[in-house]
Amino acid sequence: MKTIQLIVDNVPGIVRLAAVPLAAYNRIVKNYSNGISSVSVSSNSDVIIIEAINNDHFRYEEKQSSNDVGSVFDVTISGVIQRQNTDIETLESGKWIVVFVDSNGDCRCCGTKNVPMQFYTNRKTDGLNGNDFMFSCQQEVPTKIVDRNIVVE
């Protein structure tokens, strides 16, 4: 019998994401004494944490393309959010920096102060107790990989 080996150092999917309101986002900071970078926020009271139901419910995609100005990166995070979630209206009305942790433990920061992510939802997902959602933006630089999630400064 042949067995297909599971490669566990590159597991797809997003475990958790945090939508940081643009007003609360400061910057990405790097502590040069220990080499750790993190996302700095002024307050975490308005940060919305969205947990994945399982690994295949959230997807991250980043495509590089060229336009008249130069290279751009189309960044999308999509998935299914629980239908009873009361934060959907807040998410739809704001501009966001999205920080997520994938199944490998890597943390990424998507969106910038100049080009924040927008939230969109389709409120009817057939057969699921949830709504399709998507964060998207078109930014000038690739998403930043950070060592730690969020710190309040």
Coordinates of N, CA and C in Angstrom, one line a residue:
M1 N 0.9 -1.2 0.0 CA 0.0 0.0 0.0 C 0.9 1.2 0.0
K2 N 0.5 2.2 -0.8 CA 1.3 3.5 -0.8 C 0.5 4.5 0.0
T3 N 1.3 5.3 0.7 CA 0.7 6.4 1.6 C 1.2 7.7 1.1
I4 N 0.3 8.7 1.0 CA 0.6 10.0 0.7 C 0.9 10.7 2.0
Q5 N 2.2 11.2 2.2 CA 2.6 11.8 3.4 C 2.0 13.2 3.5
L6 N 1.5 13.5 4.7 CA 1.0 14.8 5.0 C 2.1 15.7 5.4
I7 N 2.2 16.9 4.7 CA 3.3 17.8 5.0 C 2.7 18.8 6.0
V8 N 3.2 18.8 7.2 CA 2.6 19.6 8.3 C 3.2 20.9 8.5
D9 N 4.3 21.3 7.7 CA 4.9 22.6 7.9 C 4.3 23.6 6.9
N10 N 3.3 23.3 6.2 CA 2.6 24.2 5.3 C 1.1 23.9 5.2
V11 N 0.4 24.1 6.3 CA -1.0 23.7 6.4 C -1.8 25.0 5.9
P12 N -2.8 24.8 5.0 CA -3.6 25.9 4.6 C -4.6 26.3 5.6
G13 N -5.1 27.6 5.5 CA -6.2 28.0 6.3 C -5.8 29.1 7.3
I14 N -6.8 29.8 7.7 CA -6.7 30.9 8.7 C -7.3 30.4 10.0
V15 N -6.7 30.6 11.1 CA -7.2 30.1 12.4 C -8.0 31.3 13.0
R16 N -7.5 32.5 13.0 CA -8.2 33.6 13.6 C -7.8 34.9 12.9
L17 N -8.7 35.8 12.9 CA -8.4 37.2 12.4 C -8.9 38.2 13.3
A18 N -8.2 39.4 13.2 CA -8.6 40.5 14.0 C -8.8 41.7 13.0
A19 N -10.0 42.3 13.1 CA -10.2 43.5 12.3 C -10.0 44.7 13.2
V20 N -8.9 45.5 12.9 CA -8.5 46.6 13.6 C -9.1 47.9 13.0
P21 N -9.9 48.7 13.7 CA -10.4 49.9 13.0 C -9.2 50.8 12.7
L22 N -9.4 51.5 11.6 CA -8.3 52.4 11.1 C -7.9 53.4 12.2
A23 N -8.9 53.9 12.9 CA -8.6 54.9 13.9 C -7.8 54.4 15.1
A24 N -7.8 53.1 15.3 CA -7.1 52.5 16.4 C -5.7 52.0 16.0
Y25 N -5.5 51.9 14.7 CA -4.2 51.3 14.2 C -3.1 52.4 14.3
N26 N -1.9 52.1 14.9 CA -0.8 53.0 14.9 C 0.2 52.7 13.8
R27 N 0.8 51.5 13.9 CA 1.9 51.1 13.0 C 2.3 49.7 13.3
I28 N 3.2 49.2 12.4 CA 3.9 48.0 12.8 C 5.2 48.4 13.4
V29 N 5.5 47.8 14.6 CA 6.6 48.2 15.4 C 7.6 47.0 15.5
K30 N 8.9 47.3 15.5 CA 9.9 46.2 15.6 C 10.7 46.5 16.8
N31 N 10.8 45.6 17.7 CA 11.7 45.7 18.9 C 13.0 45.1 18.5
Y32 N 14.0 46.0 18.3 CA 15.3 45.6 17.8 C 16.1 44.9 18.8
S33 N 15.8 44.9 20.1 CA 16.5 44.2 21.1 C 16.2 42.7 21.0
N34 N 15.0 42.3 20.6 CA 14.7 40.9 20.5 C 14.3 40.5 19.1
G35 N 14.2 41.5 18.2 CA 13.9 41.2 16.8 C 12.4 40.9 16.5
I36 N 11.5 41.1 17.4 CA 10.1 40.8 17.3 C 9.3 42.0 16.8
S37 N 8.5 41.8 15.7 CA 7.7 42.8 15.2 C 6.2 42.5 15.5
S38 N 5.4 43.6 15.7 CA 4.0 43.4 16.1 C 3.2 44.6 15.6
V39 N 1.9 44.4 15.6 CA 1.0 45.5 15.2 C 0.6 46.3 16.4
S40 N 0.9 47.6 16.4 CA 0.6 48.5 17.5 C -0.8 49.2 17.3
V41 N -1.6 49.1 18.3 CA -2.9 49.8 18.3 C -3.0 50.7 19.5
S42 N -3.8 51.8 19.4 CA -4.0 52.7 20.5 C -4.9 52.1 21.6
S43 N -5.9 51.3 21.1 CA -6.8 50.7 22.0 C -7.3 49.4 21.4
N44 N -7.5 48.4 22.2 CA -8.1 47.1 21.6 C -9.5 46.9 21.9
S45 N -10.2 47.9 22.4 CA -11.6 47.8 22.8 C -12.5 47.7 21.5
D46 N -12.1 48.3 20.4 CA -12.9 48.2 19.2 C -12.4 47.2 18.2
V47 N -11.4 46.4 18.5 CA -10.9 45.4 17.6 C -11.9 44.2 17.7
I48 N -12.2 43.7 16.5 CA -13.2 42.6 16.4 C -12.4 41.4 16.0
I49 N -12.5 40.4 16.9 CA -11.8 39.1 16.7 C -12.8 38.1 16.0
I50 N -12.4 37.5 14.9 CA -13.3 36.5 14.3 C -12.5 35.2 14.3
E51 N -13.1 34.2 14.9 CA -12.5 32.9 15.0 C -13.0 32.0 13.8
A52 N -12.1 31.2 13.2 CA -12.5 30.3 12.2 C -13.2 29.1 12.8
I53 N -14.3 28.7 12.1 CA -15.0 27.5 12.5 C -14.1 26.3 12.3
N54 N -13.5 26.2 11.1 CA -12.4 25.3 10.9 C -11.5 25.8 9.8
N55 N -10.5 25.1 9.4 CA -9.4 25.7 8.5 C -9.9 26.0 7.1
D56 N -11.0 25.4 6.7 CA -11.4 25.7 5.3 C -12.5 26.7 5.2
H57 N -12.8 27.4 6.3 CA -13.8 28.5 6.2 C -13.2 29.9 5.9
F58 N -11.9 30.1 6.1 CA -11.3 31.3 5.8 C -10.2 31.1 4.7
R59 N -10.2 32.0 3.7 CA -9.1 31.9 2.7 C -8.4 33.3 2.6
Y60 N -7.1 33.2 2.3 CA -6.3 34.4 2.1 C -5.7 34.3 0.7
E61 N -5.7 35.4 -0.1 CA -5.1 35.4 -1.4 C -4.5 36.7 -1.6
E62 N -3.3 36.7 -2.2 CA -2.6 37.9 -2.5 C -2.0 37.7 -3.9
K63 N -2.5 38.6 -4.9 CA -2.0 38.5 -6.3 C -1.3 39.8 -6.6
Q64 N -0.2 39.7 -7.3 CA 0.5 40.9 -7.7 C 0.1 41.1 -9.2
S65 N -0.2 42.3 -9.5 CA -0.5 42.7 -10.9 C 0.1 44.0 -11.2
S66 N 0.1 44.4 -12.5 CA 0.6 45.7 -12.9 C -0.5 46.6 -13.5
N67 N -0.4 47.9 -13.2 CA -1.3 48.8 -13.8 C -0.5 50.0 -14.3
D68 N -1.1 51.1 -14.6 CA -0.4 52.3 -15.1 C 0.6 52.9 -14.1
V69 N 0.3 52.7 -12.9 CA 1.1 53.3 -11.8 C 2.3 52.4 -11.5
G70 N 2.2 51.1 -11.7 CA 3.2 50.1 -11.3 C 2.6 48.9 -10.8
S71 N 3.3 48.2 -9.9 CA 2.8 46.9 -9.3 C 1.9 47.2 -8.2
V72 N 0.8 46.4 -8.1 CA -0.1 46.5 -7.0 C -0.4 45.1 -6.5
F73 N -0.8 44.9 -5.3 CA -1.1 43.7 -4.7 C -2.6 43.6 -4.3
D74 N -3.4 42.7 -5.0 CA -4.8 42.5 -4.7 C -4.8 41.5 -3.5
V75 N -5.3 42.0 -2.4 CA -5.4 41.2 -1.2 C -6.8 40.9 -0.8
T76 N -7.2 39.6 -0.6 CA -8.5 39.3 -0.2 C -8.5 38.2 0.9
I77 N -9.3 38.4 1.8 CA -9.6 37.4 2.9 C -11.1 37.1 2.8
S78 N -11.4 35.9 2.7 CA -12.8 35.5 2.5 C -13.1 34.3 3.4
G79 N -14.4 34.2 3.6 CA -14.8 33.0 4.5 C -16.3 33.1 4.8
V80 N -16.6 32.4 5.9 CA -18.0 32.3 6.4 C -18.0 32.8 7.8
I81 N -18.9 33.7 8.1 CA -19.0 34.3 9.5 C -20.4 33.8 10.0
Q82 N -20.4 33.5 11.3 CA -21.7 33.1 11.9 C -22.8 34.1 11.6
R83 N -24.0 33.6 11.3 CA -25.1 34.5 11.0 C -25.6 35.3 12.1
Q84 N -25.4 34.8 13.4 CA -25.9 35.6 14.5 C -24.9 36.7 15.0
N85 N -23.8 36.9 14.2 CA -22.8 37.8 14.6 C -23.4 39.2 14.6
T86 N -23.3 39.9 15.7 CA -23.8 41.3 15.8 C -22.9 42.3 15.3
D87 N -21.6 42.0 15.0 CA -20.6 42.9 14.5 C -20.6 43.1 13.0
I88 N -21.5 42.5 12.3 CA -21.5 42.6 10.8 C -21.8 44.0 10.4
E89 N -22.7 44.7 11.0 CA -23.0 46.1 10.6 C -21.8 47.0 10.9
T90 N -21.1 46.8 12.0 CA -19.9 47.6 12.3 C -18.9 47.3 11.3
L91 N -18.7 46.0 10.9 CA -17.7 45.7 9.9 C -18.0 46.3 8.6
E92 N -19.3 46.3 8.2 CA -19.7 46.9 6.9 C -19.5 48.4 6.8
S93 N -19.5 49.0 7.9 CA -19.4 50.5 7.9 C -18.1 51.1 8.1
G94 N -17.1 50.2 8.3 CA -15.7 50.7 8.7 C -14.7 50.4 7.7
K95 N -13.5 51.0 7.9 CA -12.3 50.7 7.2 C -11.3 50.0 8.2
W96 N -10.6 49.0 7.7 CA -9.9 48.0 8.6 C -8.5 47.7 8.2
I97 N -7.7 47.5 9.2 CA -6.4 46.8 9.0 C -6.7 45.4 9.6
V98 N -6.4 44.3 8.8 CA -6.7 43.0 9.2 C -5.5 42.2 9.6
V99 N -5.4 41.7 10.8 CA -4.3 40.9 11.2 C -4.8 39.5 11.4
F100 N -4.1 38.5 10.8 CA -4.6 37.1 10.9 C -3.4 36.2 11.2
V101 N -3.8 35.1 11.8 CA -2.9 34.0 12.1 C -3.3 32.8 11.3
D102 N -2.4 32.2 10.6 CA -2.7 31.1 9.8 C -2.5 29.8 10.5
S103 N -2.8 28.7 9.9 CA -2.6 27.3 10.5 C -1.2 27.0 10.8
N104 N -0.2 27.7 10.2 CA 1.2 27.4 10.5 C 1.7 28.3 11.6
G105 N 0.9 29.1 12.2 CA 1.3 30.0 13.2 C 1.9 31.3 12.7
D106 N 1.9 31.5 11.4 CA 2.4 32.8 10.9 C 1.3 33.9 11.0
C107 N 1.8 35.1 11.2 CA 0.9 36.2 11.4 C 1.1 37.3 10.3
R108 N 0.1 37.8 9.7 CA 0.2 38.8 8.6 C -0.7 40.0 8.9
C109 N -0.2 41.1 8.5 CA -1.0 42.4 8.6 C -1.4 42.8 7.2
C110 N -2.7 42.9 6.9 CA -3.2 43.3 5.6 C -3.8 44.7 5.6
G111 N -3.6 45.5 4.6 CA -4.1 46.8 4.5 C -3.1 47.8 5.1
T112 N -3.2 49.1 4.7 CA -2.4 50.1 5.2 C -3.2 51.3 5.6
K113 N -2.6 52.3 6.3 CA -3.4 53.5 6.6 C -3.9 54.2 5.4
N114 N -3.1 54.2 4.3 CA -3.6 54.8 3.1 C -4.6 54.0 2.3
V115 N -4.4 52.7 2.4 CA -5.3 51.7 1.6 C -5.8 50.7 2.6
P116 N -6.8 51.0 3.4 CA -7.4 50.1 4.3 C -8.2 49.0 3.6
M117 N -8.5 47.9 4.3 CA -9.4 46.9 3.8 C -10.8 47.3 4.0
Q118 N -11.7 46.9 3.0 CA -13.1 47.0 3.1 C -13.8 45.7 3.3
F119 N -14.9 45.7 4.1 CA -15.6 44.5 4.4 C -16.9 44.4 3.6
Y120 N -17.1 43.2 3.0 CA -18.3 43.0 2.2 C -18.9 41.7 2.6
T121 N -20.2 41.6 2.6 CA -20.9 40.3 3.0 C -22.1 40.0 2.0
N122 N -22.3 38.7 1.9 CA -23.5 38.2 1.2 C -24.3 37.5 2.3
R123 N -25.4 38.0 2.6 CA -26.2 37.5 3.8 C -27.0 36.3 3.5
K124 N -26.8 35.6 2.4 CA -27.5 34.3 2.3 C -26.5 33.2 1.8
T125 N -26.1 32.4 2.7 CA -25.2 31.3 2.4 C -26.1 30.0 2.5
D126 N -26.2 29.4 1.4 CA -27.1 28.2 1.3 C -26.6 27.1 2.2
G127 N -27.5 26.6 3.0 CA -27.2 25.4 3.8 C -26.3 25.6 5.0
L128 N -25.8 26.8 5.2 CA -24.9 27.1 6.3 C -25.6 28.1 7.2
N129 N -25.3 28.0 8.5 CA -25.7 29.0 9.5 C -24.7 30.1 9.5
G130 N -24.5 30.8 8.4 CA -23.5 31.8 8.3 C -23.7 32.7 7.1
N131 N -22.8 33.7 7.0 CA -22.8 34.6 5.8 C -21.4 34.6 5.2
D132 N -21.4 34.6 3.9 CA -20.1 34.8 3.2 C -19.6 36.2 3.4
F133 N -18.3 36.3 3.6 CA -17.8 37.6 3.8 C -16.5 37.7 3.1
M134 N -16.0 39.0 2.9 CA -14.7 39.2 2.2 C -14.2 40.6 2.7
F135 N -12.9 40.6 3.1 CA -12.1 41.8 3.2 C -11.3 41.9 2.0
S136 N -11.2 43.1 1.4 CA -10.3 43.3 0.2 C -9.7 44.7 0.2
C137 N -8.6 44.7 -0.5 CA -8.0 46.0 -0.8 C -6.9 45.8 -1.9
Q138 N -6.5 46.9 -2.5 CA -5.4 46.8 -3.5 C -4.3 47.8 -3.0
Q139 N -3.3 47.2 -2.5 CA -2.2 48.0 -1.9 C -0.9 48.0 -2.7
E140 N -0.1 49.0 -2.4 CA 1.2 49.1 -3.2 C 2.3 48.2 -2.8
V141 N 2.2 47.6 -1.6 CA 3.2 46.7 -1.0 C 2.6 45.4 -0.6
P142 N 3.4 44.3 -0.6 CA 2.8 43.1 -0.1 C 2.4 43.1 1.4
T143 N 1.6 42.2 1.8 CA 1.3 42.1 3.2 C 2.5 41.9 4.0
K144 N 2.5 42.5 5.2 CA 3.6 42.4 6.1 C 3.5 41.2 7.0
I145 N 4.5 40.4 7.2 CA 4.6 39.3 8.1 C 5.1 39.8 9.4
V146 N 4.4 39.6 10.5 CA 4.8 40.1 11.8 C 4.9 38.9 12.7
D147 N 5.7 39.1 13.8 CA 6.0 37.9 14.7 C 4.9 37.7 15.7
R148 N 4.3 38.8 16.2 CA 3.3 38.7 17.2 C 2.1 39.4 16.7
N149 N 1.0 39.1 17.2 CA -0.3 39.7 16.8 C -0.4 41.2 17.1
I150 N -1.0 41.6 18.2 CA -1.4 43.0 18.4 C -0.9 43.3 19.8
V151 N -0.3 44.5 19.9 CA 0.1 45.1 21.2 C -0.5 46.5 21.3
V152 N -0.9 46.8 22.5 CA -1.5 48.1 22.8 C -0.4 49.1 23.3
E153 N -0.3 50.2 22.6 CA 0.7 51.2 23.0 C 0.0 52.5 23.5

